[in-house]
Amino acid sequence: MSFVITRADLLAPQKQQVDSLMPYLVQVLRDALKSTSEDIRLGNVRCVSATRGWWTKQVKEDILTRGGGAWMVGKVNVGKSQLLECIYPKGRLQNTSTISPLQSKEKTLATEESTTPSDLASFKPVRFGKGRASPESLGTTPSSERFLIPPIQAERQFPVLPLVSALPGTTVSPIRLPFGGGQGELFDLPGLPRSSLEDHVIEGSKSDLVMRHRVKPKQLVIGPGKSLLLGGLIRIASASSDITLLVHPFVPVKTQVTTSEKAIGIHTQRYAPLVPTIARPGTGQKISLAGTFQLKWDVTKQRSGPLTSRSAAGLKTKDLPFLVFATDILIEGCGWIEVAAQVRRKDWEAQTGNGDSLSGTTQFPAVEVWSPNGDYVAQRRPMNGWSLGKPKRLASSRRTARPRRSMKGAKKRFKGKT
């Protein structure tokens, strides 16, 4: 089993930057699998981008080399059909130059007509090792399985591939494509259902939830008594009155920072918003607290800027008078918001004792998130995507001195004053 992360171009603008995120992505996958990840091999995690062609060639060659059945399983609208179009081994059928289009069509019809229930009933499954379950032991027969997957298809050099659409649920039935002259088959299954935030979005704006291109976020400051609104659907605010939040929203919907009183009125649809929202009428009555999420990951080194840079101040992280904690708030099917908060090191050490060991009573900065029915929101460790895509800083050895200011006419101006 391989884990394929699609749409990698939404994470970072360059392929090398996504490569550097692989250890982070594996750790996030382990966090999601929790205790079950101990028995799952995560050395086969891949990031692909069908839009830019990142790593699709390697995945295609692996599928062709491995052979057998390859099944693509994932949730709706994650890019399976678009990925299938890139990784399917097209043009790999051998000895087809002597087959005319008419003969190919007759062969296809003959293959479809020969696939009868009686033929499938006589099919004997191949056993892979001892103790493996067979269709008979599971109470199923090949004659009943024929209704779950399409019949065996005739292989073509360039078959008609499924339609790629931004709308979820475009693939309504399994797609079966043989490749390599009978070497294997590729299956594209319908997307697994999930709770959808678009049920609370007005008609005509549901496509606004889909992130088609990487978002270049602007840093937003949420001070005490203020909240962040995402399209009138999600509201984020600090859980304490003395913490200022630094937010980078990676979402395609419009964001708005306003006072908490006004944000609550807009969110619950009691106030007429000055900024257009995409929330469906009646959604305000379903708003509830999705949870209180702690900013429990230390990102002081990533957020300290030139203070810890060797080419600038060169300070050590432990010598800074502050700490920065962060987390990522996930909005299902939409994007994520990177939230960070700064605390005084003196106050933190007074709370934890020596600043290193954490107890069960340690109070991290926290944020409260409200959403329709209290759903569609989760948390993960921070990715620090805000730092990706910035202009690359040159090494100190390659920097040029600032050009000297022109002194043309300076003596004339000096003489004129005297």
Tab-separated table of C-alpha atoms in Angstrom:
chain	number	residue	atom	x	y	z
A	1	MET	CA	0.000	0.000	0.000
A	2	SER	CA	1.288	3.432	-0.955
A	3	PHE	CA	0.168	6.826	0.325
A	4	VAL	CA	-0.065	9.442	-2.441
A	5	ILE	CA	-0.539	13.114	-1.523
A	6	THR	CA	-2.096	14.858	-4.509
A	7	ARG	CA	-2.040	18.549	-5.452
A	8	ALA	CA	1.408	19.068	-3.968
A	9	ASP	CA	1.658	22.371	-5.843
A	10	LEU	CA	-0.777	23.828	-3.274
A	11	LEU	CA	1.781	23.300	-0.498
A	12	ALA	CA	4.745	25.171	-1.958
A	13	PRO	CA	5.570	26.943	-5.235
A	14	GLN	CA	8.666	24.849	-6.019
A	15	LYS	CA	9.309	21.132	-6.211
A	16	GLN	CA	12.398	21.331	-4.003
A	17	GLN	CA	10.393	23.009	-1.254
A	18	VAL	CA	7.814	20.233	-1.281
A	19	ASP	CA	10.658	17.710	-1.072
A	20	SER	CA	11.842	19.412	2.100
A	21	LEU	CA	8.344	18.968	3.591
A	22	MET	CA	8.381	15.166	3.277
A	23	PRO	CA	9.527	14.485	6.895
A	24	TYR	CA	6.776	16.809	8.116
A	25	LEU	CA	4.129	15.118	5.943
A	26	VAL	CA	5.126	11.663	7.171
A	27	GLN	CA	4.873	12.848	10.774
A	28	VAL	CA	1.425	14.360	10.150
A	29	LEU	CA	0.330	11.068	8.615
A	30	ARG	CA	1.567	9.228	11.684
A	31	ASP	CA	-0.340	11.628	13.912
A	32	ALA	CA	-3.509	10.998	11.898
A	33	LEU	CA	-3.121	7.222	12.049
A	34	LYS	CA	-2.162	7.390	15.751
A	35	SER	CA	-1.596	3.957	17.295
A	36	THR	CA	-2.312	2.071	14.075
A	37	SER	CA	0.679	3.689	12.365
A	38	GLU	CA	3.044	1.353	14.223
A	39	ASP	CA	1.965	-1.533	11.977
A	40	ILE	CA	1.908	0.511	8.745
A	41	ARG	CA	4.988	1.099	6.658
A	42	LEU	CA	5.268	4.780	5.791
A	43	GLY	CA	8.382	4.578	3.637
A	44	ASN	CA	6.224	4.701	0.502
A	45	VAL	CA	4.678	8.153	0.921
A	46	ARG	CA	4.699	10.211	-2.273
A	47	CYS	CA	3.780	13.779	-3.156
A	48	VAL	CA	2.535	14.339	-6.692
A	49	SER	CA	1.200	17.233	-8.699
A	50	ALA	CA	-0.712	16.270	-11.813
A	51	THR	CA	-0.969	19.946	-12.771
A	52	ARG	CA	2.801	20.502	-12.888
A	53	GLY	CA	3.891	16.923	-13.513
A	54	TRP	CA	5.827	16.551	-10.250
A	55	TRP	CA	6.797	12.897	-9.597
A	56	THR	CA	4.047	11.562	-11.903
A	57	LYS	CA	6.596	9.916	-14.199
A	58	GLN	CA	8.120	7.977	-11.314
A	59	VAL	CA	4.693	6.796	-10.132
A	60	LYS	CA	3.822	5.720	-13.688
A	61	GLU	CA	6.989	3.664	-14.024
A	62	ASP	CA	6.419	2.060	-10.610
A	63	ILE	CA	2.907	1.012	-11.630
A	64	LEU	CA	4.161	-0.455	-14.901
A	65	THR	CA	7.071	-2.271	-13.227
A	66	ARG	CA	4.984	-3.657	-10.400
A	67	GLY	CA	2.069	-4.796	-12.577
A	68	GLY	CA	-1.027	-6.422	-11.135
A	69	GLY	CA	-3.984	-4.437	-9.886
A	70	ALA	CA	-3.514	-0.843	-8.751
A	71	TRP	CA	-6.488	0.669	-6.916
A	72	MET	CA	-6.869	4.408	-6.364
A	73	VAL	CA	-8.829	5.035	-3.156
A	74	GLY	CA	-9.484	8.471	-1.652
A	75	LYS	CA	-12.097	10.994	-0.689
A	76	VAL	CA	-14.083	12.999	-3.185
A	77	ASN	CA	-12.473	15.907	-4.999
A	78	VAL	CA	-8.870	15.121	-4.108
A	79	GLY	CA	-7.683	14.817	-7.716
A	80	LYS	CA	-7.800	11.046	-8.352
A	81	SER	CA	-9.163	11.339	-11.896
A	82	GLN	CA	-6.615	13.997	-12.831
A	83	LEU	CA	-3.848	11.863	-11.368
A	84	LEU	CA	-5.095	8.826	-13.305
A	85	GLU	CA	-4.734	10.736	-16.551
A	86	CYS	CA	-1.065	11.427	-15.769
A	87	ILE	CA	0.088	8.089	-14.360
A	88	TYR	CA	-1.738	5.683	-16.684
A	89	PRO	CA	0.900	3.942	-18.885
A	90	LYS	CA	-0.403	4.993	-22.297
A	91	GLY	CA	1.077	3.661	-25.514
A	92	ARG	CA	2.700	0.625	-23.870
A	93	LEU	CA	0.680	-2.053	-25.714
A	94	GLN	CA	2.961	-4.258	-27.842
A	95	ASN	CA	2.357	-5.728	-31.334
A	96	THR	CA	-0.599	-3.525	-32.260
A	97	SER	CA	0.757	-2.180	-35.527
A	98	THR	CA	-0.819	-5.052	-37.525
A	99	ILE	CA	-4.283	-4.699	-35.958
A	100	SER	CA	-6.639	-2.485	-37.916
A	101	PRO	CA	-9.204	-0.272	-36.149
A	102	LEU	CA	-12.014	-2.554	-37.435
A	103	GLN	CA	-10.274	-5.667	-36.101
A	104	SER	CA	-9.658	-3.916	-32.779
A	105	LYS	CA	-13.355	-3.021	-32.511
A	106	GLU	CA	-14.431	-6.589	-33.375
A	107	LYS	CA	-12.002	-7.936	-30.777
A	108	THR	CA	-13.420	-5.558	-28.172
A	109	LEU	CA	-17.009	-6.619	-28.899
A	110	ALA	CA	-16.031	-10.287	-28.794
A	111	THR	CA	-14.347	-9.781	-25.428
A	112	GLU	CA	-17.387	-8.039	-23.965
A	113	GLU	CA	-19.787	-10.698	-25.291
A	114	SER	CA	-17.637	-13.521	-23.947
A	115	THR	CA	-17.776	-12.090	-20.428
A	116	THR	CA	-20.875	-13.954	-19.258
A	117	PRO	CA	-21.956	-14.953	-15.738
A	118	SER	CA	-21.140	-18.574	-16.542
A	119	ASP	CA	-17.578	-17.672	-17.433
A	120	LEU	CA	-17.188	-15.632	-14.272
A	121	ALA	CA	-18.649	-18.426	-12.155
A	122	SER	CA	-15.932	-20.772	-13.387
A	123	PHE	CA	-13.214	-18.291	-12.492
A	124	LYS	CA	-10.866	-19.527	-9.756
A	125	PRO	CA	-9.254	-16.866	-7.587
A	126	VAL	CA	-5.504	-16.909	-7.093
A	127	ARG	CA	-4.395	-17.401	-3.487
A	128	PHE	CA	-1.486	-15.333	-2.221
A	129	GLY	CA	0.024	-17.191	0.718
A	130	LYS	CA	-1.510	-19.260	3.460
A	131	GLY	CA	-4.320	-18.044	5.628
A	132	ARG	CA	-5.516	-15.456	3.088
A	133	ALA	CA	-9.267	-15.103	2.630
A	134	SER	CA	-10.816	-16.301	-0.618
A	135	PRO	CA	-14.130	-15.136	-2.129
A	136	GLU	CA	-15.771	-18.369	-0.952
A	137	SER	CA	-14.689	-17.840	2.672
A	138	LEU	CA	-16.039	-14.291	2.603
A	139	GLY	CA	-19.417	-15.433	1.362
A	140	THR	CA	-19.049	-13.810	-2.058
A	141	THR	CA	-18.809	-15.285	-5.513
A	142	PRO	CA	-17.325	-13.921	-8.713
A	143	SER	CA	-20.818	-13.761	-10.193
A	144	SER	CA	-21.847	-11.228	-7.521
A	145	GLU	CA	-18.589	-9.298	-7.729
A	146	ARG	CA	-19.173	-8.536	-11.397
A	147	PHE	CA	-21.735	-5.972	-10.329
A	148	LEU	CA	-19.164	-4.108	-8.174
A	149	ILE	CA	-16.500	-3.559	-10.811
A	150	PRO	CA	-16.772	-3.187	-14.593
A	151	PRO	CA	-16.151	-6.254	-16.789
A	152	ILE	CA	-12.733	-6.923	-18.265
A	153	GLN	CA	-11.964	-4.230	-20.811
A	154	ALA	CA	-10.088	-4.548	-24.087
A	155	GLU	CA	-6.716	-2.856	-23.862
A	156	ARG	CA	-6.071	0.127	-26.106
A	157	GLN	CA	-3.023	2.222	-26.743
A	158	PHE	CA	-4.785	5.456	-25.823
A	159	PRO	CA	-8.090	4.733	-24.040
A	160	VAL	CA	-10.742	7.287	-23.205
A	161	LEU	CA	-9.881	8.515	-19.716
A	162	PRO	CA	-12.422	9.797	-17.163
A	163	LEU	CA	-13.576	13.389	-17.155
A	164	VAL	CA	-11.634	15.704	-14.855
A	165	SER	CA	-13.895	18.165	-13.040
A	166	ALA	CA	-13.672	20.458	-10.023
A	167	LEU	CA	-17.087	19.264	-8.873
A	168	PRO	CA	-16.975	16.436	-6.314
A	169	GLY	CA	-18.407	13.070	-7.214
A	170	THR	CA	-17.697	13.193	-10.975
A	171	THR	CA	-16.537	9.553	-10.903
A	172	VAL	CA	-19.815	7.785	-10.078
A	173	SER	CA	-18.696	4.212	-10.824
A	174	PRO	CA	-15.381	2.305	-10.843
A	175	ILE	CA	-13.194	2.719	-13.918
A	176	ARG	CA	-11.098	-0.235	-15.045
A	177	LEU	CA	-8.189	0.219	-17.456
A	178	PRO	CA	-5.746	-2.559	-18.430
A	179	PHE	CA	-2.176	-1.693	-19.411
A	180	GLY	CA	1.087	-3.243	-20.549
A	181	GLY	CA	-0.369	-6.006	-22.728
A	182	GLY	CA	-2.106	-7.750	-19.843
A	183	GLN	CA	0.585	-6.856	-17.325
A	184	GLY	CA	-1.847	-5.158	-14.974
A	185	GLU	CA	-4.962	-3.052	-14.463
A	186	LEU	CA	-5.580	0.381	-12.981
A	187	PHE	CA	-8.817	1.028	-11.071
A	188	ASP	CA	-10.211	4.483	-10.309
A	189	LEU	CA	-12.864	4.185	-7.602
A	190	PRO	CA	-15.550	6.754	-6.739
A	191	GLY	CA	-14.544	9.161	-3.989
A	192	LEU	CA	-15.334	8.241	-0.417
A	193	PRO	CA	-18.051	10.489	1.055
A	194	ARG	CA	-17.218	13.046	3.712
A	195	SER	CA	-19.009	15.771	5.583
A	196	SER	CA	-19.332	18.682	3.220
A	197	LEU	CA	-19.149	22.340	4.163
A	198	GLU	CA	-20.728	23.228	0.825
A	199	ASP	CA	-24.143	22.183	2.186
A	200	HIS	CA	-24.124	25.515	4.049
A	201	VAL	CA	-23.029	27.598	1.026
A	202	ILE	CA	-25.378	29.483	-1.268
A	203	GLU	CA	-25.869	28.224	-4.812
A	204	GLY	CA	-23.352	29.588	-7.262
A	205	SER	CA	-20.607	29.946	-4.641
A	206	LYS	CA	-19.887	26.309	-3.813
A	207	SER	CA	-16.942	26.249	-6.191
A	208	ASP	CA	-15.349	29.065	-4.152
A	209	LEU	CA	-14.451	26.517	-1.475
A	210	VAL	CA	-12.127	24.633	-3.825
A	211	MET	CA	-8.492	25.756	-3.784
A	212	ARG	CA	-7.329	25.579	-7.390
A	213	HIS	CA	-4.087	27.536	-7.023
A	214	ARG	CA	-1.733	28.076	-4.132
A	215	VAL	CA	-2.838	30.965	-1.958
A	216	LYS	CA	-0.319	33.680	-1.098
A	217	PRO	CA	-1.598	34.705	2.323
A	218	LYS	CA	-1.184	38.040	4.021
A	219	GLN	CA	-0.451	38.109	7.709
A	220	LEU	CA	-3.485	39.148	9.740
A	221	VAL	CA	-3.305	40.352	13.334
A	222	ILE	CA	-6.152	39.352	15.647
A	223	GLY	CA	-5.893	41.430	18.785
A	224	PRO	CA	-7.877	41.064	21.996
A	225	GLY	CA	-11.607	41.487	21.428
A	226	LYS	CA	-11.371	40.711	17.694
A	227	SER	CA	-12.233	37.711	15.520
A	228	LEU	CA	-11.456	36.352	12.077
A	229	LEU	CA	-14.332	35.470	9.736
A	230	LEU	CA	-13.864	33.095	6.796
A	231	GLY	CA	-16.581	33.647	4.217
A	232	GLY	CA	-19.163	34.068	6.960
A	233	LEU	CA	-18.891	30.327	7.723
A	234	ILE	CA	-16.003	29.977	10.202
A	235	ARG	CA	-15.045	32.270	13.086
A	236	ILE	CA	-11.713	32.151	14.924
A	237	ALA	CA	-10.853	34.103	18.075
A	238	SER	CA	-8.335	33.930	20.905
A	239	ALA	CA	-9.441	31.958	23.949
A	240	SER	CA	-7.811	34.500	26.292
A	241	SER	CA	-8.126	38.260	26.440
A	242	ASP	CA	-4.381	39.024	26.606
A	243	ILE	CA	-3.072	37.107	23.593
A	244	THR	CA	-2.548	38.561	20.118
A	245	LEU	CA	-2.723	36.073	17.248
A	246	LEU	CA	-0.747	36.163	14.001
A	247	VAL	CA	-2.724	34.393	11.287
A	248	HIS	CA	-1.916	33.283	7.729
A	249	PRO	CA	-5.103	31.958	6.051
A	250	PHE	CA	-4.501	29.450	3.234
A	251	VAL	CA	-8.123	29.424	2.090
A	252	PRO	CA	-9.737	30.554	-1.190
A	253	VAL	CA	-12.635	32.359	0.527
A	254	LYS	CA	-12.618	35.988	1.634
A	255	THR	CA	-11.374	36.764	5.139
A	256	GLN	CA	-12.330	39.605	7.448
A	257	VAL	CA	-10.964	40.755	10.829
A	258	THR	CA	-13.435	42.693	12.935
A	259	THR	CA	-14.570	43.086	16.523
A	260	SER	CA	-15.899	39.948	18.144
A	261	GLU	CA	-19.295	41.533	18.789
A	262	LYS	CA	-19.777	42.376	15.127
A	263	ALA	CA	-18.279	39.036	14.010
A	264	ILE	CA	-20.752	37.108	16.156
A	265	GLY	CA	-23.642	39.103	14.714
A	266	ILE	CA	-22.486	38.453	11.140
A	267	HIS	CA	-21.736	34.809	11.836
A	268	THR	CA	-25.143	34.155	13.367
A	269	GLN	CA	-26.756	36.262	10.585
A	270	ARG	CA	-28.237	38.805	12.994
A	271	TYR	CA	-26.311	41.673	11.372
A	272	ALA	CA	-26.196	42.589	7.717
A	273	PRO	CA	-22.553	42.087	6.658
A	274	LEU	CA	-20.648	44.869	4.943
A	275	VAL	CA	-18.487	42.245	3.229
A	276	PRO	CA	-20.403	39.699	1.105
A	277	THR	CA	-20.573	36.207	2.624
A	278	ILE	CA	-21.286	32.843	1.040
A	279	ALA	CA	-23.261	31.383	3.965
A	280	ARG	CA	-26.702	30.080	3.128
A	281	PRO	CA	-29.655	31.746	4.901
A	282	GLY	CA	-30.458	29.847	8.081
A	283	THR	CA	-26.874	28.754	8.673
A	284	GLY	CA	-26.512	31.233	11.534
A	285	GLN	CA	-28.883	29.178	13.677
A	286	LYS	CA	-26.600	26.135	13.323
A	287	ILE	CA	-23.399	27.844	14.459
A	288	SER	CA	-21.771	26.155	17.452
A	289	LEU	CA	-18.334	25.790	19.028
A	290	ALA	CA	-16.175	23.332	17.087
A	291	GLY	CA	-13.539	23.228	19.811
A	292	THR	CA	-10.751	24.986	21.665
A	293	PHE	CA	-7.392	24.223	20.069
A	294	GLN	CA	-4.101	24.750	21.864
A	295	LEU	CA	-1.060	26.229	20.147
A	296	LYS	CA	1.265	23.590	21.600
A	297	TRP	CA	4.094	23.481	19.052
A	298	ASP	CA	7.152	25.677	19.589
A	299	VAL	CA	8.090	27.555	16.387
A	300	THR	CA	10.288	30.222	17.956
A	301	LYS	CA	13.243	29.441	15.720
A	302	GLN	CA	11.163	29.628	12.522
A	303	ARG	CA	9.453	32.863	13.601
A	304	SER	CA	12.390	34.762	15.090
A	305	GLY	CA	13.571	36.058	11.721
A	306	PRO	CA	17.019	37.746	11.636
A	307	LEU	CA	17.447	37.518	15.409
A	308	THR	CA	18.721	33.949	15.123
A	309	SER	CA	20.266	34.290	11.666
A	310	ARG	CA	24.036	33.908	11.518
A	311	SER	CA	24.266	36.786	9.058
A	312	ALA	CA	22.438	39.134	11.461
A	313	ALA	CA	22.164	39.088	15.244
A	314	GLY	CA	23.074	35.415	15.558
A	315	LEU	CA	21.302	34.927	18.888
A	316	LYS	CA	20.380	31.513	20.208
A	317	THR	CA	16.739	30.610	20.614
A	318	LYS	CA	17.097	30.007	24.339
A	319	ASP	CA	18.425	33.572	24.815
A	320	LEU	CA	15.369	35.259	23.286
A	321	PRO	CA	12.983	36.942	25.749
A	322	PHE	CA	9.933	35.395	24.084
A	323	LEU	CA	8.514	32.123	22.780
A	324	VAL	CA	6.239	31.554	19.797
A	325	PHE	CA	3.709	28.722	19.722
A	326	ALA	CA	1.648	27.750	16.695
A	327	THR	CA	-0.786	25.287	15.165
A	328	ASP	CA	-2.679	24.740	11.912
A	329	ILE	CA	-6.476	24.853	11.910
A	330	LEU	CA	-7.871	22.656	9.132
A	331	ILE	CA	-11.091	23.474	7.285
A	332	GLU	CA	-12.313	20.304	5.594
A	333	GLY	CA	-12.377	20.549	1.820
A	334	CYS	CA	-11.273	24.189	1.864
A	335	GLY	CA	-7.771	24.800	3.263
A	336	TRP	CA	-5.975	25.617	6.490
A	337	ILE	CA	-5.131	28.585	8.713
A	338	GLU	CA	-1.720	28.939	10.342
A	339	VAL	CA	-2.104	30.511	13.786
A	340	ALA	CA	0.764	31.680	16.009
A	341	ALA	CA	1.018	33.545	19.310
A	342	GLN	CA	3.928	35.062	21.236
A	343	VAL	CA	4.351	34.704	24.996
A	344	ARG	CA	6.954	36.086	27.377
A	345	ARG	CA	9.652	33.578	28.268
A	346	LYS	CA	9.662	34.774	31.880
A	347	ASP	CA	5.944	34.039	32.238
A	348	TRP	CA	6.303	30.668	30.534
A	349	GLU	CA	9.191	29.583	32.764
A	350	ALA	CA	7.253	30.677	35.840
A	351	GLN	CA	4.425	28.395	34.729
A	352	THR	CA	6.494	25.344	33.746
A	353	GLY	CA	9.189	25.646	36.413
A	354	ASN	CA	12.359	25.413	34.330
A	355	GLY	CA	10.925	26.049	30.886
A	356	ASP	CA	11.740	22.537	29.613
A	357	SER	CA	9.393	20.052	31.274
A	358	LEU	CA	5.658	20.346	30.659
A	359	SER	CA	3.026	19.248	33.133
A	360	GLY	CA	-0.613	18.409	32.633
A	361	THR	CA	-1.613	21.835	33.905
A	362	THR	CA	0.509	23.770	31.396
A	363	GLN	CA	-1.602	26.447	29.744
A	364	PHE	CA	-0.712	26.895	26.097
A	365	PRO	CA	-2.190	29.759	24.096
A	366	ALA	CA	-5.451	28.597	22.569
A	367	VAL	CA	-8.007	29.614	19.948
A	368	GLU	CA	-11.738	28.984	19.785
A	369	VAL	CA	-13.327	28.035	16.465
A	370	TRP	CA	-17.025	28.204	15.595
A	371	SER	CA	-18.544	26.481	12.552
A	372	PRO	CA	-21.894	25.137	11.282
A	373	ASN	CA	-22.964	22.303	13.607
A	374	GLY	CA	-19.484	22.442	15.167
A	375	ASP	CA	-18.071	20.302	12.344
A	376	TYR	CA	-15.544	20.554	9.485
A	377	VAL	CA	-12.657	21.705	11.746
A	378	ALA	CA	-9.532	19.850	12.908
A	379	GLN	CA	-5.974	20.562	14.053
A	380	ARG	CA	-2.461	19.507	13.057
A	381	ARG	CA	1.139	20.458	13.792
A	382	PRO	CA	2.229	23.691	11.999
A	383	MET	CA	3.652	23.415	8.501
A	384	ASN	CA	5.011	27.000	8.393
A	385	GLY	CA	3.821	27.413	4.836
A	386	TRP	CA	3.971	31.185	5.265
A	387	SER	CA	7.774	30.978	4.973
A	388	LEU	CA	7.646	29.192	1.598
A	389	GLY	CA	7.560	31.260	-1.553
A	390	LYS	CA	9.351	34.281	-0.121
A	391	PRO	CA	12.238	35.822	-2.085
A	392	LYS	CA	15.357	33.723	-1.645
A	393	ARG	CA	18.042	35.369	0.445
A	394	LEU	CA	21.532	35.347	-0.996
A	395	ALA	CA	24.457	34.072	1.020
A	396	SER	CA	26.587	36.707	2.682
A	397	SER	CA	29.497	35.820	0.386
A	398	ARG	CA	27.410	36.562	-2.727
A	399	ARG	CA	25.931	39.852	-1.581
A	400	THR	CA	27.122	43.052	-3.207
A	401	ALA	CA	27.743	46.292	-1.371
A	402	ARG	CA	25.165	49.030	-1.544
A	403	PRO	CA	25.973	51.324	-4.509
A	404	ARG	CA	27.506	54.642	-3.558
A	405	ARG	CA	25.240	57.618	-3.856
A	406	SER	CA	25.989	59.851	-6.800
A	407	MET	CA	27.826	63.065	-5.811
A	408	LYS	CA	27.168	64.771	-9.112
A	409	GLY	CA	26.333	68.424	-8.515
A	410	ALA	CA	26.939	68.140	-4.768
A	411	LYS	CA	29.827	70.635	-4.877
A	412	LYS	CA	27.764	73.110	-6.871
A	413	ARG	CA	24.939	72.924	-4.360
A	414	PHE	CA	27.419	73.344	-1.528
A	415	LYS	CA	28.929	76.450	-3.159
A	416	GLY	CA	25.496	77.879	-3.771
A	417	LYS	CA	24.661	77.663	-0.057
A	418	THR	CA	27.911	79.350	0.920
